Short mmCIF file of C-alpha atoms in Angstrom, two decimals:
data_model
loop_
_atom_site.label_atom_id
_atom_site.label_comp_id
_atom_site.label_asym_id
_atom_site.label_seq_id
_atom_site.Cartn_x
_atom_site.Cartn_y
_atom_site.Cartn_z
CA MET A 1188 -82.47 -38.11 37.98
CA ARG A 1189 -84.86 -39.78 35.53
CA GLY A 1190 -87.66 -37.34 36.38
CA GLN A 1191 -85.41 -34.35 35.95
CA THR A 1192 -84.16 -35.53 32.55
CA ARG A 1193 -87.70 -36.12 31.39
CA PHE A 1194 -88.72 -32.62 32.49
CA ILE A 1195 -85.80 -31.04 30.63
CA ALA A 1196 -86.50 -33.13 27.53
CA SER A 1197 -90.16 -32.17 27.45
CA MET A 1198 -89.33 -28.47 27.94
CA LEU A 1199 -86.90 -28.71 25.03
CA ALA A 1200 -89.53 -30.38 22.86
CA PHE A 1201 -92.14 -27.80 23.80
CA GLY A 1202 -89.71 -24.90 23.27
CA TYR A 1203 -88.63 -26.00 19.83
CA ALA A 1204 -92.20 -26.75 18.78
CA PHE A 1205 -93.14 -23.26 20.00
CA LEU A 1206 -90.34 -21.75 17.92
CA TYR A 1207 -90.96 -23.70 14.73
CA VAL A 1208 -94.64 -24.66 14.39
CA PRO A 1209 -95.72 -21.12 13.38
CA LEU A 1210 -93.03 -20.99 10.70
CA VAL A 1211 -93.96 -24.42 9.31
CA LEU A 1212 -97.63 -23.41 9.16
CA VAL A 1213 -96.81 -20.24 7.22
CA VAL A 1214 -94.95 -22.36 4.68
CA VAL A 1215 -97.85 -24.81 4.41
CA TYR A 1216 -100.46 -22.07 4.01
CA SER A 1217 -98.43 -20.32 1.33
CA PHE A 1218 -99.44 -23.19 -0.98
CA ASN A 1219 -103.10 -22.73 -0.13
CA ASP A 1220 -105.33 -21.96 -3.10
CA SER A 1221 -108.00 -20.23 -0.98
CA ARG A 1222 -108.05 -16.44 -0.72
CA ILE A 1223 -109.06 -16.74 2.94
CA ALA A 1224 -105.61 -17.59 4.15
CA THR A 1225 -106.64 -19.81 7.05
CA VAL A 1226 -109.07 -22.11 5.22
CA TRP A 1227 -107.53 -24.86 3.13
CA GLY A 1228 -108.68 -24.75 -0.51
CA GLY A 1229 -106.30 -27.11 -2.26
CA PHE A 1230 -102.66 -26.96 -3.33
CA SER A 1231 -101.58 -24.08 -5.51
CA THR A 1232 -98.56 -21.92 -6.26
CA ARG A 1233 -100.61 -18.97 -7.48
CA TRP A 1234 -99.54 -16.65 -4.63
CA TYR A 1235 -95.93 -16.96 -5.69
CA GLY A 1236 -96.93 -15.83 -9.17
CA GLU A 1237 -98.87 -12.89 -7.76
CA LEU A 1238 -95.93 -12.02 -5.55
CA LEU A 1239 -93.58 -11.79 -8.52
CA ARG A 1240 -96.04 -9.64 -10.44
CA ASN A 1241 -96.53 -7.22 -7.53
CA GLU A 1242 -94.36 -4.25 -8.47
CA GLN A 1243 -94.80 -2.54 -5.09
CA ILE A 1244 -93.28 -5.53 -3.30
CA LEU A 1245 -90.44 -5.80 -5.79
CA ASP A 1246 -89.63 -2.08 -5.52
CA ALA A 1247 -89.74 -2.24 -1.72
CA ALA A 1248 -87.55 -5.35 -1.68
CA PHE A 1249 -85.02 -3.71 -4.00
CA LEU A 1250 -84.87 -0.57 -1.84
CA SER A 1251 -84.43 -2.70 1.30
CA LEU A 1252 -81.61 -4.70 -0.28
CA ARG A 1253 -79.79 -1.55 -1.41
CA ILE A 1254 -80.08 -0.02 2.06
CA ALA A 1255 -78.97 -3.27 3.71
CA VAL A 1256 -75.86 -3.62 1.52
CA ALA A 1257 -74.89 0.04 1.94
CA SER A 1258 -75.49 0.25 5.69
CA ALA A 1259 -73.85 -3.12 6.42
CA THR A 1260 -70.75 -2.10 4.48
CA ILE A 1261 -70.37 1.30 6.18
CA ALA A 1262 -71.18 -0.29 9.55
CA THR A 1263 -68.47 -2.92 9.02
CA VAL A 1264 -65.85 -0.24 8.27
CA LEU A 1265 -66.85 1.96 11.22
CA GLY A 1266 -67.48 -0.97 13.55
CA THR A 1267 -64.10 -2.53 12.79
CA MET A 1268 -62.40 0.80 13.49
CA SER A 1269 -64.27 1.06 16.80
CA GLY A 1270 -63.42 -2.51 17.75
CA LEU A 1271 -59.74 -1.87 16.98
CA ALA A 1272 -59.75 1.33 19.00
CA LEU A 1273 -61.43 -0.30 22.00
CA ALA A 1274 -59.35 -3.48 22.01
CA ARG A 1275 -55.92 -2.22 20.99
CA PHE A 1276 -55.61 1.42 22.05
CA ARG A 1277 -55.74 1.10 25.79
CA ARG A 1278 -56.14 4.73 26.63
CA PHE A 1279 -57.42 7.69 24.71
CA ARG A 1280 -59.36 10.77 25.59
CA GLY A 1281 -63.11 10.21 25.85
CA ARG A 1282 -62.85 6.43 25.90
CA THR A 1283 -65.68 5.99 28.41
CA LEU A 1284 -68.05 8.13 26.36
CA PHE A 1285 -66.98 6.26 23.23
CA SER A 1286 -67.61 2.77 24.59
CA GLY A 1287 -70.91 3.97 26.04
CA MET A 1288 -72.02 5.38 22.70
CA ILE A 1289 -70.96 2.21 20.89
CA THR A 1290 -73.09 -0.16 22.97
CA SER A 1291 -76.08 2.09 23.69
CA PRO A 1292 -77.73 1.85 20.25
CA MET A 1293 -77.95 -1.94 20.73
CA VAL A 1294 -80.17 -1.66 23.79
CA MET A 1295 -82.03 1.54 22.94
CA PRO A 1296 -85.76 0.96 22.27
CA GLU A 1297 -86.34 1.35 18.55
CA VAL A 1298 -89.02 4.01 18.99
CA ILE A 1299 -86.52 6.27 20.77
CA THR A 1300 -83.75 5.79 18.19
CA GLY A 1301 -86.20 6.39 15.36
CA LEU A 1302 -87.74 9.49 16.91
CA SER A 1303 -84.39 11.06 17.80
CA LEU A 1304 -82.93 10.51 14.34
CA LEU A 1305 -86.00 11.90 12.60
CA LEU A 1306 -85.97 15.04 14.75
CA PHE A 1307 -82.26 15.34 14.06
CA PHE A 1308 -82.74 15.10 10.28
CA VAL A 1309 -85.58 17.63 10.36
CA THR A 1310 -83.47 20.07 12.39
CA LEU A 1311 -80.49 19.57 10.11
CA GLN A 1312 -82.62 20.22 7.05
CA GLN A 1313 -83.74 23.54 8.49
CA LEU A 1314 -80.22 24.55 9.42
CA VAL A 1315 -78.20 23.48 6.38
CA GLY A 1316 -80.78 22.30 3.86
CA TRP A 1317 -79.58 18.71 3.97
CA PRO A 1318 -81.05 16.06 3.73
CA SER A 1319 -83.48 17.67 1.29
CA GLN A 1320 -85.65 14.58 1.30
CA ARG A 1321 -85.81 11.50 3.47
CA GLY A 1322 -85.40 8.03 2.05
CA PHE A 1323 -82.45 5.90 1.04
CA THR A 1324 -79.77 8.14 2.61
CA THR A 1325 -81.48 8.79 5.93
CA ILE A 1326 -82.47 5.13 6.43
CA THR A 1327 -78.94 4.02 5.56
CA ILE A 1328 -77.45 6.42 8.12
CA ALA A 1329 -79.92 5.26 10.79
CA HIS A 1330 -79.23 1.58 10.13
CA THR A 1331 -75.47 2.14 10.08
CA THR A 1332 -75.62 3.83 13.47
CA PHE A 1333 -77.30 0.97 15.29
CA SER A 1334 -75.67 -1.92 13.44
CA MET A 1335 -72.07 -0.69 13.73
CA ALA A 1336 -72.42 -1.41 17.44
CA TYR A 1337 -72.87 -5.11 16.73
CA VAL A 1338 -69.87 -5.20 14.38
CA ALA A 1339 -67.76 -3.37 16.98
CA VAL A 1340 -68.65 -5.86 19.72
CA ILE A 1341 -67.91 -8.89 17.52
CA VAL A 1342 -64.60 -7.48 16.27
CA GLN A 1343 -63.59 -6.34 19.74
CA SER A 1344 -64.18 -9.73 21.34
CA ARG A 1345 -62.29 -11.43 18.51
CA LEU A 1346 -59.34 -9.07 19.06
CA MET A 1347 -59.44 -9.61 22.84
CA SER A 1348 -59.32 -13.40 22.42
CA MET A 1349 -56.37 -13.09 20.02
CA ASP A 1350 -52.96 -12.55 21.53
CA GLU A 1351 -50.97 -9.58 20.36
CA SER A 1352 -47.66 -11.41 19.89
CA LEU A 1353 -47.96 -11.59 16.09
CA GLU A 1354 -48.55 -7.87 15.85
CA GLU A 1355 -45.79 -7.17 18.35
CA ALA A 1356 -43.35 -9.38 16.43
CA ALA A 1357 -44.09 -7.50 13.23
CA MET A 1358 -43.64 -4.24 15.09
CA ASP A 1359 -40.26 -5.41 16.45
CA LEU A 1360 -39.18 -6.29 12.95
CA GLY A 1361 -39.80 -2.68 12.01
CA GLY A 1362 -43.10 -2.96 10.14
CA HIS A 1363 -45.06 0.21 9.62
CA PRO A 1364 -48.08 0.23 11.99
CA LEU A 1365 -50.53 0.72 9.14
CA ARG A 1366 -48.97 -2.16 7.22
CA ILE A 1367 -49.26 -4.38 10.26
CA VAL A 1368 -52.97 -3.62 10.44
CA PHE A 1369 -53.52 -4.52 6.79
CA ASP A 1370 -51.15 -7.51 6.62
CA ILE A 1371 -51.74 -9.12 10.01
CA THR A 1372 -54.63 -7.75 12.06
CA LEU A 1373 -57.28 -7.48 9.35
CA PRO A 1374 -56.74 -10.99 7.90
CA LEU A 1375 -56.98 -12.39 11.44
CA ILE A 1376 -60.24 -10.61 12.22
CA ALA A 1377 -61.73 -11.17 8.75
CA PRO A 1378 -64.14 -13.91 10.02
CA ALA A 1379 -65.43 -11.51 12.67
CA MET A 1380 -65.87 -8.79 10.05
CA ILE A 1381 -67.83 -11.14 7.78
CA ALA A 1382 -70.03 -12.24 10.68
CA GLY A 1383 -70.55 -8.58 11.59
CA TRP A 1384 -71.45 -7.65 8.01
CA LEU A 1385 -74.01 -10.45 7.80
CA LEU A 1386 -75.54 -9.47 11.12
CA ALA A 1387 -75.71 -5.79 10.10
CA PHE A 1388 -77.25 -6.82 6.77
CA THR A 1389 -80.04 -8.84 8.42
CA LEU A 1390 -80.66 -6.21 11.10
CA SER A 1391 -81.17 -3.65 8.34
CA LEU A 1392 -83.47 -5.90 6.31
CA ASP A 1393 -85.43 -6.62 9.48
CA ASP A 1394 -85.98 -3.12 10.77
CA LEU A 1395 -89.46 -1.64 10.60
CA VAL A 1396 -89.75 0.93 13.37
CA ILE A 1397 -86.64 3.05 12.78
CA ALA A 1398 -87.17 3.04 9.01
CA SER A 1399 -90.80 4.15 9.48
CA PHE A 1400 -89.57 7.20 11.37
CA VAL A 1401 -86.76 8.31 9.09
CA SER A 1402 -88.19 7.49 5.67
CA GLY A 1403 -90.06 10.02 3.60
CA PRO A 1404 -93.09 9.77 1.33
CA GLY A 1405 -92.66 7.33 -1.53
CA SER A 1406 -89.79 5.35 -0.03
CA ASN A 1407 -91.23 2.18 1.45
CA THR A 1408 -88.88 -0.54 2.61
CA LEU A 1409 -90.01 -4.15 2.48
CA PRO A 1410 -90.90 -4.38 6.19
CA MET A 1411 -92.89 -1.14 5.87
CA TYR A 1412 -94.83 -2.59 2.95
CA ILE A 1413 -95.43 -5.88 4.77
CA PHE A 1414 -96.57 -4.05 7.91
CA SER A 1415 -99.04 -1.87 6.02
CA LYS A 1416 -100.48 -5.05 4.55
CA VAL A 1417 -100.63 -7.35 7.58
CA LYS A 1418 -102.19 -4.61 9.73
CA LEU A 1419 -105.37 -5.53 7.89
CA GLY A 1420 -105.00 -9.24 8.65
CA VAL A 1421 -103.54 -12.44 7.24
CA SER A 1422 -102.76 -12.24 3.56
CA PRO A 1423 -101.80 -15.14 1.26
CA ASP A 1424 -99.11 -13.40 -0.78
CA ILE A 1425 -97.32 -12.40 2.45
CA ASN A 1426 -97.34 -16.12 3.33
CA ALA A 1427 -95.56 -16.78 0.04
CA LEU A 1428 -93.05 -13.99 0.72
CA ALA A 1429 -92.40 -15.30 4.24
CA THR A 1430 -91.84 -18.79 2.84
CA LEU A 1431 -89.24 -17.52 0.37
CA ILE A 1432 -87.41 -15.73 3.20
CA ILE A 1433 -87.60 -18.73 5.56
CA VAL A 1434 -86.25 -21.07 2.87
CA ALA A 1435 -83.47 -18.67 1.84
CA VAL A 1436 -82.35 -18.11 5.45
CA SER A 1437 -82.46 -21.82 6.29
CA ILE A 1438 -80.35 -22.72 3.25
CA GLY A 1439 -77.85 -19.96 4.06
CA VAL A 1440 -77.52 -20.99 7.71
CA LEU A 1441 -77.23 -24.66 6.76
CA ILE A 1442 -74.40 -23.91 4.31
CA ALA A 1443 -72.62 -21.81 6.94
CA TRP A 1444 -73.03 -24.59 9.50
CA ILE A 1445 -71.63 -27.27 7.19
CA ALA A 1446 -68.77 -24.97 6.19
CA THR A 1447 -67.73 -24.26 9.79
CA ARG A 1448 -67.94 -27.98 10.64
CA ARG A 1449 -65.62 -28.75 7.72
CA VAL A 1450 -63.13 -26.14 8.88
CA ARG A 1451 -63.19 -27.49 12.43
CA SER A 1452 -62.70 -31.12 11.48
CA MET B 367 -51.66 9.67 13.13
CA TRP B 368 -53.51 6.70 11.67
CA LYS B 369 -54.56 5.73 15.17
CA LYS B 370 -56.30 9.07 15.47
CA VAL B 371 -58.15 8.51 12.21
CA VAL B 372 -59.26 5.02 13.29
CA THR B 373 -60.65 6.37 16.55
CA ALA B 374 -61.97 9.69 15.36
CA THR B 375 -64.03 8.48 12.39
CA PRO B 376 -66.49 6.26 14.32
CA TYR B 377 -66.31 8.71 17.23
CA LEU B 378 -67.49 11.62 15.10
CA TRP B 379 -70.16 9.48 13.45
CA LEU B 380 -71.61 8.56 16.85
CA LEU B 381 -71.42 12.10 18.18
CA LEU B 382 -73.28 13.33 15.11
CA PHE B 383 -75.84 10.57 14.61
CA PHE B 384 -76.30 9.26 18.13
CA LEU B 385 -75.58 11.91 20.74
CA ALA B 386 -76.69 15.04 18.85
CA PRO B 387 -80.14 13.53 18.09
CA PHE B 388 -80.69 12.99 21.82
CA ALA B 389 -79.82 16.57 22.58
CA ILE B 390 -82.44 17.60 20.04
CA VAL B 391 -85.08 15.30 21.56
CA LEU B 392 -84.34 16.84 24.95
CA LYS B 393 -84.65 20.36 23.56
CA ILE B 394 -87.92 19.65 21.74
CA SER B 395 -89.40 17.93 24.80
CA LEU B 396 -89.17 21.30 26.54
CA ALA B 397 -90.92 23.21 23.73
CA ASP B 398 -94.64 23.81 23.11
CA PRO B 399 -96.48 22.40 20.12
CA GLU B 400 -97.28 24.96 17.44
CA PHE B 401 -98.78 25.07 14.00
CA GLY B 402 -96.18 25.49 11.34
CA LEU B 403 -92.86 24.00 10.41
CA PRO B 404 -91.25 22.84 12.63
CA PRO B 405 -94.39 22.20 14.71
CA TYR B 406 -92.90 23.37 17.99
CA SER B 407 -92.00 26.66 19.66
CA GLN B 408 -88.56 27.92 20.59
CA THR B 409 -89.57 28.37 24.23
CA ALA B 410 -88.52 26.04 27.03
CA SER B 411 -90.65 24.82 29.91
CA LEU B 412 -91.35 21.64 31.81
CA GLU B 413 -95.03 21.76 30.84
CA ASN B 414 -94.95 18.54 28.81
CA PHE B 415 -93.48 16.61 31.69
CA ALA B 416 -95.96 18.11 34.12
CA PHE B 417 -98.72 17.03 31.74
CA LEU B 418 -97.32 13.49 31.49
CA PHE B 419 -97.31 13.13 35.26
CA SER B 420 -100.71 14.72 35.82
CA ASP B 421 -102.58 12.77 33.14
CA LYS B 422 -103.50 9.35 34.46
CA LEU B 423 -103.52 7.78 30.99
CA TYR B 424 -99.75 8.10 30.65
CA ALA B 425 -98.95 6.80 34.13
CA VAL B 426 -101.22 3.81 33.52
CA THR B 427 -99.58 3.17 30.14
CA TYR B 428 -96.07 3.28 31.58
CA LEU B 429 -97.07 0.92 34.40
CA ARG B 430 -98.78 -1.42 31.96
CA SER B 431 -95.69 -1.47 29.75
CA VAL B 432 -93.46 -2.30 32.71
CA PHE B 433 -95.90 -4.97 33.89
CA MET B 434 -96.15 -6.61 30.46
CA ALA B 435 -92.36 -6.55 30.05
CA VAL B 436 -91.83 -8.09 33.50
CA CYS B 437 -94.36 -10.87 32.78
CA ALA B 438 -92.78 -11.57 29.38
CA THR B 439 -89.34 -11.72 31.03
CA VAL B 440 -90.53 -14.18 33.69
CA LEU B 441 -92.21 -16.38 31.07
CA CYS B 442 -89.07 -16.33 28.91
CA LEU B 443 -86.99 -17.34 31.93
CA ALA B 444 -89.38 -20.15 32.87
CA LEU B 445 -89.17 -21.62 29.38
CA GLY B 446 -85.62 -20.55 28.54
CA PHE B 447 -83.84 -21.86 31.64
CA PRO B 448 -84.76 -25.53 31.22
CA MET B 449 -84.05 -25.26 27.49
CA ALA B 450 -80.62 -23.67 28.02
CA TYR B 451 -79.89 -26.27 30.70
CA GLY B 452 -80.86 -29.11 28.37
CA ILE B 453 -78.74 -27.70 25.53
CA ALA B 454 -75.71 -27.19 27.78
CA ARG B 455 -75.96 -30.77 29.09
CA SER B 456 -76.43 -32.54 25.76
CA ASN B 457 -73.51 -34.07 23.87
CA ARG B 458 -71.39 -31.98 21.51
CA GLU B 459 -73.06 -32.87 18.20
CA THR B 460 -76.65 -32.33 19.34
CA ARG B 461 -75.62 -29.25 21.27
CA ASN B 462 -74.42 -27.48 18.14
CA LEU B 463 -77.57 -28.41 16.26
CA LEU B 464 -79.84 -27.27 19.11
CA LEU B 465 -77.99 -23.97 19.38
CA LEU B 466 -78.27 -23.46 15.64
CA LEU B 467 -82.03 -24.01 15.90
CA VAL B 468 -82.26 -21.33 18.61
CA ILE B 469 -80.29 -18.83 16.51
CA LEU B 470 -81.98 -19.58 13.16
CA PRO B 471 -85.20 -17.60 13.86
CA PHE B 472 -83.00 -14.53 14.53
CA TRP B 473 -82.15 -14.39 10.86
CA ILE B 474 -85.76 -14.63 9.72
CA SER B 475 -87.64 -11.34 9.66
CA PHE B 476 -88.97 -10.37 13.10
CA LEU B 477 -92.10 -8.91 11.52
CA LEU B 478 -92.86 -12.11 9.62
CA ARG B 479 -92.40 -14.20 12.75
CA VAL B 480 -94.95 -12.08 14.60
CA TYR B 481 -97.18 -12.28 11.55
CA ALA B 482 -97.01 -16.08 11.63
CA TRP B 483 -98.94 -16.00 14.92
CA MET B 484 -101.78 -14.02 13.36
CA GLY B 485 -102.68 -17.04 11.24
CA LEU B 486 -102.44 -19.33 14.26
CA MET B 487 -104.49 -17.32 16.72
CA ASN B 488 -107.19 -16.04 14.40
CA ASN B 489 -110.81 -16.88 15.30
CA TYR B 490 -110.75 -19.28 12.37
CA GLY B 491 -107.03 -19.92 12.67
CA THR B 492 -105.14 -23.13 13.25
CA ILE B 493 -105.44 -23.25 17.04
CA ASN B 494 -109.20 -22.64 17.09
CA THR B 495 -109.81 -25.04 14.21
CA LEU B 496 -107.87 -27.69 16.09
CA LEU B 497 -109.71 -27.05 19.37
CA MET B 498 -113.10 -27.22 17.67
CA TRP B 499 -112.14 -30.37 15.81
CA LEU B 500 -111.07 -31.97 19.10
CA GLY B 501 -114.39 -30.91 20.57
CA VAL B 502 -112.80 -28.86 23.35
CA THR B 503 -115.00 -25.93 22.40
CA ASP B 504 -117.83 -25.46 19.94
CA GLN B 505 -117.14 -21.85 19.10
CA PRO B 506 -113.86 -20.04 18.53
CA ILE B 507 -112.06 -18.71 21.60
CA GLN B 508 -110.94 -15.11 21.25
CA LEU B 509 -107.13 -15.32 21.20
CA MET B 510 -106.11 -12.56 18.83
CA TYR B 511 -106.27 -8.96 20.01
CA THR B 512 -105.87 -9.93 23.68
CA ASP B 513 -103.07 -9.54 26.21
CA PHE B 514 -102.53 -13.28 25.94
CA ALA B 515 -101.61 -12.85 22.28
CA VAL B 516 -99.18 -10.05 23.16
CA PHE B 517 -97.48 -12.30 25.72
CA VAL B 518 -97.18 -15.11 23.19
CA GLY B 519 -95.67 -12.69 20.68
CA LEU B 520 -93.21 -11.24 23.22
CA VAL B 521 -92.05 -14.63 24.50
CA TYR B 522 -91.80 -15.99 20.98
CA SER B 523 -89.71 -13.07 19.72
CA TYR B 524 -87.40 -12.67 22.69
CA LEU B 525 -86.87 -16.27 23.83
CA PRO B 526 -83.51 -16.60 21.99
CA PHE B 527 -82.22 -13.49 23.83
CA MET B 528 -82.86 -15.36 27.07
CA ILE B 529 -81.50 -18.75 26.03
CA LEU B 530 -78.14 -17.63 24.61
CA PRO B 531 -76.64 -15.87 27.68
CA LEU B 532 -78.09 -18.59 29.96
CA TYR B 533 -76.49 -21.26 27.81
CA ALA B 534 -73.15 -19.42 27.91
CA THR B 535 -73.01 -19.46 31.74
CA LEU B 536 -74.48 -22.95 32.18
CA GLU B 537 -72.03 -24.39 29.69
CA ARG B 538 -69.05 -22.94 31.59
CA MET B 539 -70.36 -24.25 34.92
CA ASP B 540 -68.39 -26.94 36.69
CA LEU B 541 -70.67 -29.97 37.03
CA ASP B 542 -68.48 -31.45 39.78
CA LEU B 543 -69.86 -28.83 42.16
CA VAL B 544 -73.39 -30.21 41.78
CA GLU B 545 -72.04 -33.75 42.15
CA ALA B 546 -70.22 -32.74 45.31
CA ALA B 547 -73.37 -31.19 46.78
CA LEU B 548 -75.31 -34.38 46.02
CA ASP B 549 -72.58 -36.60 47.49
CA LEU B 550 -72.69 -34.55 50.64
CA GLY B 551 -76.36 -35.38 50.96
CA ALA B 552 -78.10 -32.37 49.49
CA SER B 553 -81.44 -33.04 47.84
CA ARG B 554 -81.82 -32.34 44.13
CA SER B 555 -83.81 -29.17 44.64
CA ARG B 556 -81.44 -28.00 47.35
CA ALA B 557 -78.46 -28.60 45.04
CA PHE B 558 -80.22 -26.66 42.31
CA TRP B 559 -81.13 -23.63 44.43
CA ASP B 560 -77.85 -23.55 46.38
CA VAL B 561 -75.36 -24.42 43.63
CA THR B 562 -76.69 -24.24 40.06
CA TRP B 563 -78.86 -21.14 40.43
CA PRO B 564 -76.23 -18.86 42.06
CA LEU B 565 -73.66 -19.95 39.48
CA ALA B 566 -76.10 -19.27 36.65
CA ARG B 567 -77.04 -15.85 37.99
CA PRO B 568 -74.91 -13.73 35.62
CA GLY B 569 -76.62 -15.42 32.69
CA VAL B 570 -80.05 -15.01 34.27
CA ILE B 571 -79.46 -11.29 34.83
CA ALA B 572 -78.13 -10.71 31.31
CA GLY B 573 -80.96 -12.71 29.73
CA CYS B 574 -83.64 -10.93 31.74
CA LEU B 575 -82.27 -7.49 30.85
CA LEU B 576 -81.95 -8.43 27.18
CA VAL B 577 -85.65 -9.39 27.16
CA PHE B 578 -86.98 -6.65 29.45
CA ILE B 579 -85.33 -3.65 27.77
CA PRO B 580 -86.61 -4.14 24.22
CA ALA B 581 -89.96 -5.54 25.40
CA ILE B 582 -90.87 -2.37 27.27
CA GLY B 583 -90.76 -0.14 24.20
CA GLU B 584 -92.16 -2.75 21.83
CA TYR B 585 -94.39 -1.38 19.09
CA VAL B 586 -95.01 -4.06 16.46
CA ILE B 587 -96.19 -6.94 18.67
CA PRO B 588 -98.91 -5.05 20.62
CA TYR B 589 -99.98 -3.33 17.41
CA LEU B 590 -100.48 -6.54 15.43
CA LEU B 591 -101.54 -8.99 18.16
CA GLY B 592 -102.93 -6.80 20.94
CA GLY B 593 -106.39 -5.30 21.27
CA PRO B 594 -107.22 -1.61 21.04
CA GLU B 595 -107.25 -1.36 24.85
CA SER B 596 -103.74 -2.79 25.20
CA LEU B 597 -102.09 0.60 25.02
CA LEU B 598 -98.33 0.33 25.54
CA ILE B 599 -95.81 3.12 25.68
CA GLY B 600 -94.16 2.42 22.33
CA ARG B 601 -97.52 2.74 20.62
CA VAL B 602 -98.38 5.93 22.55
CA LEU B 603 -95.12 7.53 21.46
CA PHE B 604 -95.73 6.51 17.83
CA ASP B 605 -99.31 7.81 17.83
CA GLU B 606 -98.45 11.02 19.68
CA PHE B 607 -95.94 11.73 16.95
CA PHE B 608 -97.60 10.51 13.76
CA VAL B 609 -101.32 10.79 14.57
CA ASN B 610 -101.55 13.79 16.91
CA ARG B 611 -98.39 15.36 15.44
CA ASP B 612 -97.45 16.60 18.92
CA TRP B 613 -93.67 16.47 18.60
CA PRO B 614 -92.85 17.98 22.01
CA LEU B 615 -95.09 15.56 23.87
CA ALA B 616 -93.74 12.57 21.92
CA SER B 617 -90.21 13.72 22.83
CA ALA B 618 -91.17 13.99 26.48
CA VAL B 619 -92.64 10.46 26.36
CA ALA B 620 -89.33 9.26 24.90
CA ILE B 621 -87.28 11.03 27.60
CA VAL B 622 -89.34 9.50 30.42
CA LEU B 623 -89.08 6.05 28.82
CA LEU B 624 -85.33 6.51 28.60
CA LEU B 625 -85.12 7.53 32.28
CA LEU B 626 -87.06 4.38 33.13
CA LEU B 627 -84.48 2.34 31.26
CA VAL B 628 -81.30 4.04 32.48
CA VAL B 629 -80.84 1.65 35.40
CA PRO B 630 -81.38 -1.59 33.44
CA ILE B 631 -79.22 -0.36 30.54
CA VAL B 632 -76.32 0.62 32.80
CA LEU B 633 -76.63 -2.71 34.63
CA LEU B 634 -76.49 -4.60 31.34
CA GLN B 635 -73.45 -2.67 30.11
CA ARG B 636 -71.65 -3.23 33.41
CA TYR B 637 -72.41 -6.92 33.20
CA GLN B 638 -71.29 -7.20 29.58
CA ALA B 639 -68.03 -5.36 30.24
CA ARG B 640 -67.29 -7.71 33.15
CA ASP B 641 -68.20 -10.73 31.06
CA GLN B 642 -65.86 -9.65 28.29
CA GLU B 643 -63.00 -9.24 30.75
CA SER B 644 -63.61 -12.64 32.31
CA THR B 645 -63.49 -14.47 28.97
CA VAL B 646 -60.06 -13.06 28.11
#
């Protein structure tokens, strides 16, 4: 028993070190004064200053945020509808195709999703003249399509774990079906919708490959900008950017963790 | 009426932006490349597919992609299983914290996490500096731009996908069964292989598929960490499209990749549907 426990403990230690040492080092090196990012040249915050003066990064970050908010919001609406349909309407025509289409974008390799959407947009442009240029709209549509799947799955599993008696009681009391959805079902699945929105938001902020396919000239998202830069090697201002993201995410997750612990206790 | 609207809206969206694009990829994969806009002909033939199967480069690339993805999956399982086991067996408080620490990297940009390894594995990066300081080697070991680096990147990025489904099954497992096996005189390894492993199998299958499927078409990790000779299928598709501007061939590459993935994807969906039913 002792040997087994020690093995598990050392695997855990190794695993977590593997997950976190690279992130810690990026944070440390972001305060490195040296231009050669891997040689220590003293403590400095100059890369943060350069980051904030870099208009290309700021523009790209703003575009990414706009796309993430828009696509996460549409994905939450569509995903919630899909989750409702799959969990509450037992039978409707084309259900198998529908549930297949909902989950497929989650497992589709990004290169395939990106390629197919770009070819689709190009064909559409030739047929009906829309979209006249690729950028914000096309990336938002692409991100909505793959992230609504995640919202749908979260909402669906929440609905499945919830018993229908509340909704049925309201129905028996003569409530209008639409009113029941807004007064009872939606408030109950609100946590799942928020979780889905947050997931869709981060998936959109994170995506490089699909956005590279469906964006047009002049519309660079933040990951596209970062990728074009790190292709050439390690770069100190990207370290600073990564640090800001790591810190922001950690604070957000920590707050969420404390909040859910409060609710539980 | 409103039920129809709720179903039809996402349905139409997916038909338009998910299914229709695939039909177009299929159509273009049968066309010939041409100069002009769009850069493909209106004819249909299987020439692109014939070319893919006759040219050794593509076959080798597909096989290499499968091989790399299988290796990454096995490595993830080897590291992820003991971790998931440890998390599932720890007490409530630590368990939540450990789970949180597995999920946290998910929320940090994937690209930046891969990038973090570039600084570590550089010739003058942290690992080599440390090794030279320890006197293990007197000149830097080439880590970046090798297959080793690609494996590290794949395992690093996809490890949480392996741990979470494994944890879910291991946590639900009845520990009394292992106890019973031990009481009846089974050795520890026998109890593991005859009791724990079969019970954990749904999680193992789900975790492996969740790692294997995205790893096979991976583009960013081999591009940033791999060498020029580590040609994988995601990169070939990207280059065929953007560098050679051969849209029909890129579409054919995508179709073959998809065919390769049909079995694992269907397996995963079957498993997930069953899992969802069993938790209700």
